[in-house]
GROMACS .gro file of C-alpha atoms in nm:
model
  320
    1UNK     CA    1  23.006  10.570   6.585
    2UNK     CA    2  22.853  10.262   6.505
    3UNK     CA    3  22.948  10.126   6.837
    4UNK     CA    4  22.758  10.391   6.979
    5UNK     CA    5  22.438  10.360   6.809
    6UNK     CA    6  22.294  10.035   6.985
    7UNK     CA    7  22.453  10.189   7.334
    8UNK     CA    8  22.201  10.549   7.258
    9UNK     CA    9  21.920  10.323   7.122
   10UNK     CA   10  21.934  10.103   7.488
   11UNK     CA   11  21.984  10.384   7.656
   12UNK     CA   12  21.635  10.560   7.533
   13UNK     CA   13  21.444  10.215   7.575
   14UNK     CA   14  21.549  10.235   7.941
   15UNK     CA   15  21.454  10.613   7.964
   16UNK     CA   16  21.094  10.522   7.827
   17UNK     CA   17  21.068  10.262   7.994
   18UNK     CA   18  21.122  10.398   8.374
   19UNK     CA   19  21.038  10.719   8.296
   20UNK     CA   20  20.695  10.901   8.439
   21UNK     CA   21  20.570  10.946   8.073
   22UNK     CA   22  20.570  10.575   8.001
   23UNK     CA   23  20.341  10.519   8.334
   24UNK     CA   24  20.111  10.780   8.173
   25UNK     CA   25  20.091  10.661   7.852
   26UNK     CA   26  20.037  10.320   7.976
   27UNK     CA   27  19.747  10.423   8.151
   28UNK     CA   28  19.568  10.617   7.876
   29UNK     CA   29  19.557  10.287   7.708
   30UNK     CA   30  19.408  10.055   7.966
   31UNK     CA   31  19.019  10.013   7.881
   32UNK     CA   32  18.775   9.891   7.984
   33UNK     CA   33  18.818  10.145   8.269
   34UNK     CA   34  18.564  10.224   8.545
   35UNK     CA   35  18.499  10.522   8.700
   36UNK     CA   36  18.360  10.667   8.973
   37UNK     CA   37  18.146  10.983   8.980
   38UNK     CA   38  17.859  11.205   9.153
   39UNK     CA   39  17.595  11.018   8.987
   40UNK     CA   40  17.738  10.660   9.068
   41UNK     CA   41  17.981  10.418   8.820
   42UNK     CA   42  18.042  10.425   8.450
   43UNK     CA   43  18.223  10.190   8.291
   44UNK     CA   44  18.394  10.285   7.973
   45UNK     CA   45  18.473  10.032   7.681
   46UNK     CA   46  18.675  10.263   7.490
   47UNK     CA   47  18.843  10.579   7.475
   48UNK     CA   48  18.583  10.879   7.397
   49UNK     CA   49  18.626  11.021   7.087
   50UNK     CA   50  18.274  11.190   7.059
   51UNK     CA   51  18.237  11.393   7.382
   52UNK     CA   52  17.916  11.675   7.443
   53UNK     CA   53  17.883  11.898   7.780
   54UNK     CA   54  17.554  11.995   7.877
   55UNK     CA   55  17.796  12.235   8.100
   56UNK     CA   56  17.932  12.512   7.993
   57UNK     CA   57  18.080  12.620   8.316
   58UNK     CA   58  18.339  12.294   8.264
   59UNK     CA   59  18.335  12.326   7.863
   60UNK     CA   60  18.647  12.542   7.892
   61UNK     CA   61  18.796  12.280   8.118
   62UNK     CA   62  18.758  11.994   7.843
   63UNK     CA   63  18.886  12.258   7.566
   64UNK     CA   64  19.208  12.307   7.780
   65UNK     CA   65  19.267  11.954   7.817
   66UNK     CA   66  19.243  11.881   7.435
   67UNK     CA   67  18.921  11.630   7.480
   68UNK     CA   68  18.750  11.528   7.202
   69UNK     CA   69  18.441  11.753   7.201
   70UNK     CA   70  18.151  11.770   6.919
   71UNK     CA   71  17.905  11.964   7.073
   72UNK     CA   72  17.830  12.184   7.391
   73UNK     CA   73  17.536  12.335   7.567
   74UNK     CA   74  17.517  12.726   7.544
   75UNK     CA   75  17.380  12.961   7.800
   76UNK     CA   76  17.189  13.270   7.749
   77UNK     CA   77  17.391  13.527   7.553
   78UNK     CA   78  17.494  13.776   7.774
   79UNK     CA   79  17.797  14.085   7.794
   80UNK     CA   80  18.003  13.744   7.902
   81UNK     CA   81  17.929  13.571   7.583
   82UNK     CA   82  17.952  13.526   7.233
   83UNK     CA   83  17.624  13.541   7.064
   84UNK     CA   84  17.540  13.189   7.050
   85UNK     CA   85  17.630  13.212   7.439
   86UNK     CA   86  18.006  13.047   7.446
   87UNK     CA   87  18.154  13.222   7.704
   88UNK     CA   88  18.406  13.428   7.585
   89UNK     CA   89  18.722  13.263   7.779
   90UNK     CA   90  18.675  12.963   7.541
   91UNK     CA   91  18.418  13.059   7.222
   92UNK     CA   92  18.710  13.131   7.017
   93UNK     CA   93  18.871  12.815   7.083
   94UNK     CA   94  18.545  12.626   7.063
   95UNK     CA   95  18.471  12.816   6.727
   96UNK     CA   96  18.823  12.698   6.615
   97UNK     CA   97  18.775  12.313   6.738
   98UNK     CA   98  18.445  12.328   6.506
   99UNK     CA   99  18.281  12.278   6.840
  100UNK     CA  100  17.879  12.307   6.795
  101UNK     CA  101  17.606  12.416   7.025
  102UNK     CA  102  17.411  12.104   7.169
  103UNK     CA  103  17.116  12.272   7.280
  104UNK     CA  104  17.069  12.684   7.316
  105UNK     CA  105  16.997  12.903   7.661
  106UNK     CA  106  17.043  12.545   7.887
  107UNK     CA  107  16.741  12.412   7.790
  108UNK     CA  108  16.780  12.014   7.820
  109UNK     CA  109  16.682  11.898   7.439
  110UNK     CA  110  16.735  11.480   7.457
  111UNK     CA  111  16.655  11.453   7.074
  112UNK     CA  112  16.968  11.699   7.002
  113UNK     CA  113  17.216  11.498   7.258
  114UNK     CA  114  17.116  11.230   7.040
  115UNK     CA  115  17.123  11.325   6.728
  116UNK     CA  116  17.527  11.420   6.795
  117UNK     CA  117  17.586  11.041   6.901
  118UNK     CA  118  17.776  11.080   7.189
  119UNK     CA  119  17.997  10.814   7.376
  120UNK     CA  120  18.037  11.021   7.650
  121UNK     CA  121  17.798  11.289   7.851
  122UNK     CA  122  17.923  11.546   8.080
  123UNK     CA  123  17.754  11.711   8.270
  124UNK     CA  124  17.696  11.879   8.674
  125UNK     CA  125  17.556  11.805   8.970
  126UNK     CA  126  17.478  12.137   9.046
  127UNK     CA  127  17.417  12.530   8.914
  128UNK     CA  128  17.194  12.644   8.616
  129UNK     CA  129  17.365  12.411   8.409
  130UNK     CA  130  17.311  12.079   8.564
  131UNK     CA  131  17.103  11.785   8.398
  132UNK     CA  132  17.101  11.574   8.676
  133UNK     CA  133  16.751  11.567   8.700
  134UNK     CA  134  16.712  11.384   8.368
  135UNK     CA  135  17.003  11.166   8.438
  136UNK     CA  136  16.787  10.832   8.464
  137UNK     CA  137  16.629  10.949   8.104
  138UNK     CA  138  16.990  10.979   7.964
  139UNK     CA  139  17.097  10.619   8.130
  140UNK     CA  140  16.749  10.442   7.962
  141UNK     CA  141  16.864  10.595   7.618
  142UNK     CA  142  17.236  10.437   7.673
  143UNK     CA  143  17.450  10.778   7.658
  144UNK     CA  144  17.726  10.686   7.852
  145UNK     CA  145  17.702  10.959   8.113
  146UNK     CA  146  17.970  11.148   8.375
  147UNK     CA  147  17.826  11.367   8.686
  148UNK     CA  148  18.111  11.603   8.800
  149UNK     CA  149  18.025  11.849   9.104
  150UNK     CA  150  18.226  12.177   8.995
  151UNK     CA  151  18.129  12.418   9.349
  152UNK     CA  152  18.348  12.251   9.562
  153UNK     CA  153  18.691  12.159   9.313
  154UNK     CA  154  18.921  12.346   9.169
  155UNK     CA  155  18.940  12.356   8.791
  156UNK     CA  156  19.319  12.181   8.823
  157UNK     CA  157  19.102  11.925   9.032
  158UNK     CA  158  18.809  11.875   8.758
  159UNK     CA  159  19.019  11.847   8.517
  160UNK     CA  160  19.254  11.571   8.697
  161UNK     CA  161  18.914  11.344   8.771
  162UNK     CA  162  18.848  11.414   8.375
  163UNK     CA  163  19.188  11.363   8.263
  164UNK     CA  164  19.197  11.019   8.420
  165UNK     CA  165  18.838  10.896   8.319
  166UNK     CA  166  18.883  10.994   7.997
  167UNK     CA  167  19.244  10.833   7.903
  168UNK     CA  168  19.364  11.215   7.879
  169UNK     CA  169  19.616  11.226   8.216
  170UNK     CA  170  19.894  11.335   7.997
  171UNK     CA  171  19.737  11.656   7.810
  172UNK     CA  172  19.589  11.728   8.142
  173UNK     CA  173  19.911  11.727   8.317
  174UNK     CA  174  20.045  11.922   8.028
  175UNK     CA  175  19.761  12.194   8.076
  176UNK     CA  176  19.789  12.195   8.455
  177UNK     CA  177  20.202  12.233   8.435
  178UNK     CA  178  20.121  12.500   8.188
  179UNK     CA  179  19.898  12.744   8.359
  180UNK     CA  180  20.143  12.668   8.686
  181UNK     CA  181  20.418  12.794   8.507
  182UNK     CA  182  20.235  13.106   8.378
  183UNK     CA  183  20.158  13.233   8.732
  184UNK     CA  184  20.504  13.182   8.861
  185UNK     CA  185  20.635  13.365   8.539
  186UNK     CA  186  20.408  13.663   8.609
  187UNK     CA  187  20.425  13.632   8.933
  188UNK     CA  188  20.813  13.796   8.940
  189UNK     CA  189  20.669  14.021   8.718
  190UNK     CA  190  20.456  14.190   8.988
  191UNK     CA  191  20.480  14.350   9.308
  192UNK     CA  192  20.173  14.275   9.503
  193UNK     CA  193  20.100  14.537   9.808
  194UNK     CA  194  20.266  14.457  10.130
  195UNK     CA  195  19.894  14.476  10.358
  196UNK     CA  196  19.620  14.190  10.223
  197UNK     CA  197  19.351  14.235   9.974
  198UNK     CA  198  18.979  14.118  10.024
  199UNK     CA  199  18.785  13.994   9.714
  200UNK     CA  200  18.471  14.160   9.675
  201UNK     CA  201  18.097  14.057   9.456
  202UNK     CA  202  17.986  14.393   9.433
  203UNK     CA  203  17.625  14.416   9.316
  204UNK     CA  204  17.604  14.094   9.132
  205UNK     CA  205  17.267  14.039   9.067
  206UNK     CA  206  17.176  14.263   9.368
  207UNK     CA  207  17.477  14.046   9.585
  208UNK     CA  208  17.685  14.175   9.758
  209UNK     CA  209  17.950  13.880   9.878
  210UNK     CA  210  18.331  13.885   9.989
  211UNK     CA  211  18.577  13.577   9.865
  212UNK     CA  212  18.656  13.279  10.156
  213UNK     CA  213  19.022  13.291  10.178
  214UNK     CA  214  18.993  12.910   9.998
  215UNK     CA  215  18.787  13.032   9.702
  216UNK     CA  216  18.957  12.939   9.385
  217UNK     CA  217  18.995  13.366   9.294
  218UNK     CA  218  19.159  13.407   9.609
  219UNK     CA  219  19.363  13.075   9.572
  220UNK     CA  220  19.506  13.244   9.229
  221UNK     CA  221  19.597  13.551   9.386
  222UNK     CA  222  19.756  13.394   9.668
  223UNK     CA  223  19.977  13.226   9.413
  224UNK     CA  224  20.072  13.520   9.288
  225UNK     CA  225  20.208  13.681   9.613
  226UNK     CA  226  19.913  13.832   9.740
  227UNK     CA  227  19.771  13.793  10.097
  228UNK     CA  228  19.440  13.734  10.107
  229UNK     CA  229  19.143  13.878  10.374
  230UNK     CA  230  18.845  13.668  10.426
  231UNK     CA  231  18.517  13.763  10.575
  232UNK     CA  232  18.626  13.900  10.984
  233UNK     CA  233  18.510  13.691  11.258
  234UNK     CA  234  18.291  13.967  11.394
  235UNK     CA  235  18.033  13.983  11.037
  236UNK     CA  236  17.957  13.630  11.022
  237UNK     CA  237  17.653  13.574  11.195
  238UNK     CA  238  17.556  13.830  10.917
  239UNK     CA  239  17.649  13.619  10.635
  240UNK     CA  240  17.262  13.469  10.415
  241UNK     CA  241  17.463  13.280  10.214
  242UNK     CA  242  17.774  13.077  10.206
  243UNK     CA  243  17.969  12.876   9.924
  244UNK     CA  244  18.317  13.020   9.760
  245UNK     CA  245  18.193  13.415   9.820
  246UNK     CA  246  18.026  13.470  10.210
  247UNK     CA  247  17.736  13.710  10.102
  248UNK     CA  248  17.556  13.956  10.323
  249UNK     CA  249  17.343  14.266  10.289
  250UNK     CA  250  17.484  14.613  10.147
  251UNK     CA  251  17.461  14.777  10.452
  252UNK     CA  252  17.674  14.551  10.603
  253UNK     CA  253  17.946  14.549  10.341
  254UNK     CA  254  18.161  14.789  10.491
  255UNK     CA  255  18.264  14.633  10.837
  256UNK     CA  256  18.293  14.308  10.624
  257UNK     CA  257  18.597  14.430  10.350
  258UNK     CA  258  18.900  14.435  10.648
  259UNK     CA  259  19.168  14.454  10.304
  260UNK     CA  260  19.369  14.745  10.219
  261UNK     CA  261  19.303  14.726   9.873
  262UNK     CA  262  18.982  14.579   9.699
  263UNK     CA  263  18.994  14.368   9.381
  264UNK     CA  264  18.624  14.325   9.214
  265UNK     CA  265  18.482  13.980   9.111
  266UNK     CA  266  18.370  13.963   8.767
  267UNK     CA  267  18.476  14.331   8.799
  268UNK     CA  268  18.555  14.603   8.487
  269UNK     CA  269  18.613  14.947   8.523
  270UNK     CA  270  18.273  15.088   8.562
  271UNK     CA  271  18.231  14.866   8.854
  272UNK     CA  272  18.542  15.012   8.994
  273UNK     CA  273  18.406  15.327   8.958
  274UNK     CA  274  18.065  15.217   9.112
  275UNK     CA  275  18.205  15.088   9.423
  276UNK     CA  276  18.386  15.435   9.413
  277UNK     CA  277  18.129  15.642   9.434
  278UNK     CA  278  17.915  15.423   9.689
  279UNK     CA  279  17.842  15.636  10.004
  280UNK     CA  280  17.846  15.337  10.176
  281UNK     CA  281  18.207  15.278  10.144
  282UNK     CA  282  18.297  15.589  10.134
  283UNK     CA  283  18.557  15.580  10.432
  284UNK     CA  284  18.743  15.215  10.356
  285UNK     CA  285  19.076  15.248  10.353
  286UNK     CA  286  19.101  15.066   9.972
  287UNK     CA  287  18.799  15.347   9.871
  288UNK     CA  288  19.002  15.639  10.014
  289UNK     CA  289  19.321  15.530   9.829
  290UNK     CA  290  19.085  15.427   9.504
  291UNK     CA  291  19.268  15.077   9.572
  292UNK     CA  292  19.030  14.908   9.424
  293UNK     CA  293  19.097  14.657   9.118
  294UNK     CA  294  18.877  14.465   8.847
  295UNK     CA  295  18.924  14.086   8.816
  296UNK     CA  296  18.757  14.091   8.477
  297UNK     CA  297  18.396  13.942   8.309
  298UNK     CA  298  18.487  13.604   8.318
  299UNK     CA  299  18.637  13.570   8.664
  300UNK     CA  300  18.313  13.490   8.792
  301UNK     CA  301  18.432  13.098   8.764
  302UNK     CA  302  18.796  12.996   8.705
  303UNK     CA  303  18.899  12.769   8.459
  304UNK     CA  304  19.242  12.761   8.250
  305UNK     CA  305  19.104  13.028   8.029
  306UNK     CA  306  18.935  13.256   8.275
  307UNK     CA  307  19.252  13.254   8.472
  308UNK     CA  308  19.481  13.300   8.214
  309UNK     CA  309  19.252  13.639   8.209
  310UNK     CA  310  19.243  13.738   8.517
  311UNK     CA  311  19.596  13.689   8.555
  312UNK     CA  312  19.682  13.907   8.309
  313UNK     CA  313  19.387  14.162   8.470
  314UNK     CA  314  19.541  14.150   8.794
  315UNK     CA  315  19.913  14.184   8.647
  316UNK     CA  316  19.809  14.509   8.452
  317UNK     CA  317  19.805  14.692   8.811
  318UNK     CA  318  20.086  14.553   8.967
  319UNK     CA  319  20.345  14.517   8.713
  320UNK     CA  320  20.742  14.646   8.880
   0.00000   0.00000   0.00000
């Protein structure tokens, strides 16, 4: 037994030396590091330990990664948030970790930021929570700022980008793997319809839209085994705005929906009922057959937490 011990230690050492985990650990310990981002380049002298987020759209990703987040900007309280303005999908996690409100109602507050003494600020290049217009002010105050564009990336891509910047490669990889495992687990327990589905943004702020096949919501449905239809070419000329969704008028919505089932972005059962009662859509097969399903209130933007909620919303209607 004593002879076996040195051999075991040698083997264990070799596993550590040559394992991918060691590579990640080594990468996490390399400081300083220079990171390119949407507003230029930043050099971080050491691994951040006091991060603030001015973008609630990315806060959930930071929490899922296990980032040392001390405060986040809050949006205006609504049915999608708690009373502080934290999005419901991650509000409880933020509270458990002692994350404070950086400033309320997305109203930029330099004094509040300075008061938290962050060693890194995460900002967005786009969206209602963007503070990129204050980037030069933040630099002048000596606040290290990393700007991320969440409009053209999945949450996994954003997490990977941030994980590399923050020295959280290992935790980020584990988070993504955990999410992928959940997708695979749920996919094995549901029976998607054989015909394609369409994701619809129905009367959200008086707007109407159809999810593109490349949208995060469509990608998640496809990972669960659904076939997703985007906007047909015949109505492409009627699109008024494009992002992850193609926006069209209410009168053109019927022609834009080709799926035999409909999933409602940010939808609840009340939204399902409203769509089913819409005379403009009455002749759609999905409406006639009552194949209309909500994706849940948090599905408007997919991160780790809202993604899990969307998975459960879908599974609840298609379990074997």
